């Protein structure tokens, strides 16, 4: 990967080296059983630099799932998303929820768990102070706020853990694919235009050779499983 970066002046040589890096990264993941954010991040970068937008976003998402707090992962993912052909807007309800509960969507599970523990400790300390020194206005305010933050973060941790356990996300990896109304090539297309690399979805159902997907705008379709990857 570093050799490919150094060969930026020779695009053909750089592409060859990025391809070799991708094969080695994939081998580490599949045969070595190694799964960490930095590995997926480097793999995503290699795919992005070889103009494979679908697999780049797929692996940025895998990296983000392991470390949502990494700024480089988030920035590169946002830039890769900006290069997509399909502009599928989220529903208004989802946009409102993401704005109101930004901490639930923006903080990693590890960060929220740490903060929940922190505010639990603060609330316990504040209650102890109240028992010993009485219920002063400042102590009561700190206690109430700490308990509220603790409950909000704890609830967010529980909700996200359950959501992760029951929700599978994916990304279109083919350059383009015709999304259909059923699990077969004879079904009519679901949309006027095909879906393109990098379009993200939630997996609704999986049948032999096909994924039933839901896009961020709530629309449903079927795509061949060879045209997409699951996070």
Coordinates of C-alpha atoms in Angstrom, one line a residue:
X1 CA 0.0 0.0 0.0
X2 CA 2.8 2.4 0.8
X3 CA 4.6 1.5 -2.4
X4 CA 1.4 2.3 -4.3
X5 CA 1.2 5.7 -2.7
X6 CA 4.8 6.3 -3.6
X7 CA 4.1 5.3 -7.2
X8 CA 1.4 8.0 -7.6
X9 CA 3.2 9.4 -10.6
X10 CA 2.8 6.0 -12.4
X11 CA -1.0 5.3 -12.3
X12 CA -0.7 1.8 -13.9
X13 CA 2.0 0.7 -11.4
X14 CA 0.1 2.3 -8.5
X15 CA -3.1 0.4 -9.5
X16 CA -1.2 -2.9 -9.7
X17 CA 0.3 -2.3 -6.2
X18 CA -3.1 -1.3 -4.7
X19 CA -4.5 -4.5 -6.2
X20 CA -1.9 -6.6 -4.5
X21 CA -2.5 -4.7 -1.2
X22 CA -6.2 -5.5 -1.5
X23 CA -5.5 -9.2 -2.0
X24 CA -3.2 -9.2 1.1
X25 CA -5.7 -7.3 3.3
X26 CA -8.5 -9.7 2.2
X27 CA -6.3 -12.7 3.0
X28 CA -5.5 -11.3 6.5
X29 CA -9.3 -10.9 7.1
X30 CA -10.5 -14.1 5.6
X31 CA -7.7 -16.6 6.4
X32 CA -6.2 -14.8 9.5
X33 CA -9.5 -14.0 11.1
X34 CA -8.3 -10.5 11.9
X35 CA -11.1 -7.9 12.2
X36 CA -10.3 -4.4 13.4
X37 CA -11.1 -0.9 12.3
X38 CA -7.7 0.1 11.0
X39 CA -7.5 -3.0 8.8
X40 CA -10.9 -2.3 7.2
X41 CA -10.0 1.4 6.9
X42 CA -6.8 0.6 4.9
X43 CA -8.7 -1.9 2.8
X44 CA -11.4 0.7 2.1
X45 CA -8.7 3.3 1.1
X46 CA -7.1 0.8 -1.3
X47 CA -10.5 0.1 -2.9
X48 CA -11.3 3.8 -3.1
X49 CA -7.9 4.5 -4.8
X50 CA -8.7 1.8 -7.4
X51 CA -12.1 3.5 -8.1
X52 CA -14.1 0.6 -6.6
X53 CA -16.5 2.9 -4.7
X54 CA -18.9 0.2 -3.6
X55 CA -16.3 -2.0 -1.8
X56 CA -14.7 1.2 -0.5
X57 CA -17.9 2.3 1.2
X58 CA -18.6 -1.3 2.3
X59 CA -15.3 -1.5 4.2
X60 CA -15.5 2.1 5.5
X61 CA -18.8 1.0 7.1
X62 CA -17.2 -2.1 8.6
X63 CA -14.5 0.0 10.0
X64 CA -17.0 2.6 11.4
X65 CA -19.0 -0.2 13.0
X66 CA -15.9 -1.2 15.0
X67 CA -14.8 2.4 15.8
X68 CA -17.4 5.0 15.2
X69 CA -15.3 7.6 17.0
X70 CA -12.4 7.6 14.5
X71 CA -12.5 10.9 12.7
X72 CA -10.5 9.7 9.7
X73 CA -12.9 6.8 9.1
X74 CA -15.9 9.2 9.3
X75 CA -14.4 11.8 7.0
X76 CA -13.3 9.3 4.4
X77 CA -16.7 7.6 4.5
X78 CA -18.4 10.9 4.1
X79 CA -16.2 11.8 1.1
X80 CA -16.8 8.4 -0.5
X81 CA -20.5 8.8 -0.1
X82 CA -20.4 12.2 -1.8
X83 CA -19.0 10.4 -4.9
X84 CA -22.1 8.1 -5.4
X85 CA -24.3 8.4 -8.4
X86 CA -27.5 7.5 -6.4
X87 CA -28.7 10.3 -4.1
X88 CA -31.2 8.4 -1.9
X89 CA -32.4 10.8 0.7
X90 CA -33.4 9.6 4.2
X91 CA -37.0 9.9 5.3
X92 CA -37.9 13.2 7.1
X93 CA -38.6 11.2 10.3
X94 CA -35.1 9.7 10.3
X95 CA -33.5 13.1 9.7
X96 CA -35.4 14.6 12.7
X97 CA -34.4 11.7 15.0
X98 CA -30.8 12.0 14.0
X99 CA -30.9 15.7 14.8
X100 CA -32.7 15.4 18.1
X101 CA -30.8 12.3 19.4
X102 CA -27.4 13.1 17.8
X103 CA -25.5 11.5 20.6
X104 CA -27.3 8.2 20.0
X105 CA -26.3 8.2 16.3
X106 CA -22.9 9.9 16.5
X107 CA -21.3 8.3 19.5
X108 CA -19.8 4.8 19.3
X109 CA -21.2 2.1 21.5
X110 CA -18.0 2.0 23.5
X111 CA -18.1 5.8 24.1
X112 CA -21.7 5.7 25.2
X113 CA -21.0 2.8 27.6
X114 CA -18.0 4.7 29.0
X115 CA -20.1 7.9 29.5
X116 CA -22.9 5.9 31.1
X117 CA -20.5 4.5 33.6
X118 CA -19.0 7.9 34.2
X119 CA -22.4 9.6 34.9
X120 CA -23.4 6.6 37.1
X121 CA -20.3 7.2 39.2
X122 CA -21.1 11.0 39.3
X123 CA -24.7 10.3 40.4
X124 CA -23.5 7.9 43.1
X125 CA -21.0 10.5 44.4
X126 CA -23.6 13.3 44.3
X127 CA -26.1 11.1 46.3
X128 CA -23.4 10.4 48.8
X129 CA -22.7 14.1 49.2
X130 CA -26.4 14.8 49.7
X131 CA -26.7 12.2 52.4
X132 CA -23.7 13.6 54.3
X133 CA -24.1 17.4 53.7
X134 CA -27.8 17.8 52.9
X135 CA -29.7 18.6 49.8
X136 CA -28.2 21.9 48.5
X137 CA -29.4 23.3 45.2
X138 CA -26.1 22.7 43.5
X139 CA -25.9 19.1 44.7
X140 CA -29.5 18.4 43.7
X141 CA -28.9 19.8 40.2
X142 CA -25.8 17.8 39.7
X143 CA -27.5 14.6 40.9
X144 CA -30.6 15.1 38.7
X145 CA -28.5 15.9 35.6
X146 CA -26.1 12.9 36.2
X147 CA -29.1 10.5 36.6
X148 CA -30.8 11.8 33.5
X149 CA -27.6 11.5 31.4
X150 CA -26.9 8.1 32.8
X151 CA -30.4 6.8 31.9
X152 CA -30.3 8.4 28.4
X153 CA -26.9 6.8 27.6
X154 CA -27.8 3.5 29.2
X155 CA -31.0 3.4 27.1
X156 CA -29.0 4.3 24.0
X157 CA -26.6 1.4 24.7
X158 CA -29.4 -1.1 25.1
X159 CA -31.3 0.1 22.0
X160 CA -28.2 0.1 19.8
X161 CA -27.1 -3.4 21.1
X162 CA -30.6 -4.8 20.2
X163 CA -30.6 -3.0 16.9
X164 CA -27.2 -4.4 15.9
X165 CA -28.3 -7.9 16.9
X166 CA -31.4 -7.7 14.6
X167 CA -30.4 -5.4 11.8
X168 CA -28.1 -6.2 8.9
X169 CA -26.8 -3.5 6.6
X170 CA -25.3 -3.8 3.2
X171 CA -23.9 -1.9 0.2
X172 CA -24.2 -2.3 -3.6
X173 CA -20.8 -3.3 -4.8
X174 CA -21.6 -3.8 -8.5
X175 CA -21.0 -0.8 -10.8
X176 CA -24.8 -0.9 -11.5
X177 CA -27.6 -3.4 -10.9
X178 CA -31.3 -3.5 -11.9
X179 CA -33.3 -3.7 -8.7
X180 CA -36.4 -5.9 -9.2
X181 CA -39.8 -6.4 -7.6
X182 CA -39.1 -10.0 -6.8
X183 CA -36.3 -12.6 -6.3
X184 CA -35.8 -13.4 -10.0
X185 CA -34.6 -11.8 -13.2
X186 CA -38.1 -12.1 -14.7
X187 CA -39.7 -9.6 -12.3
X188 CA -40.1 -6.1 -13.5
X189 CA -37.6 -3.4 -12.3
X190 CA -38.5 -1.6 -9.0
X191 CA -37.1 1.7 -10.2
X192 CA -36.7 3.5 -13.5
X193 CA -32.9 3.6 -13.2
X194 CA -30.5 0.9 -11.9
X195 CA -28.8 1.2 -8.5
X196 CA -25.2 2.0 -8.6
X197 CA -22.1 1.2 -6.5
X198 CA -22.1 2.6 -3.0
X199 CA -25.8 2.7 -2.4
X200 CA -26.5 1.5 1.1
X201 CA -29.4 -0.5 2.4
X202 CA -30.9 -2.6 5.2
X203 CA -31.3 -6.3 4.5
X204 CA -35.0 -7.3 4.9
X205 CA -34.8 -10.9 3.8
X206 CA -32.3 -13.2 2.1
X207 CA -33.2 -15.9 -0.4
X208 CA -30.9 -18.1 -2.5
X209 CA -29.1 -15.7 -4.8
X210 CA -31.1 -12.7 -3.8
X211 CA -31.3 -9.9 -1.2
X212 CA -34.5 -8.2 -0.3
X213 CA -33.4 -4.6 0.6
X214 CA -34.8 -1.4 2.0
X215 CA -33.2 1.9 1.0
X216 CA -33.0 4.9 3.3
X217 CA -36.1 6.5 1.7
X218 CA -38.2 3.4 2.6
X219 CA -38.4 1.9 -0.8
X220 CA -38.0 -1.9 -1.2
X221 CA -36.4 -4.0 -4.0
X222 CA -34.6 -7.2 -4.7
X223 CA -31.0 -7.4 -6.0
X224 CA -28.7 -10.4 -6.7
X225 CA -26.5 -11.2 -3.7
X226 CA -23.5 -11.1 -6.1
X227 CA -24.1 -7.4 -6.6
X228 CA -23.9 -6.4 -3.0
X229 CA -22.0 -7.0 0.2
X230 CA -23.2 -7.2 3.8
X231 CA -21.6 -5.3 6.6

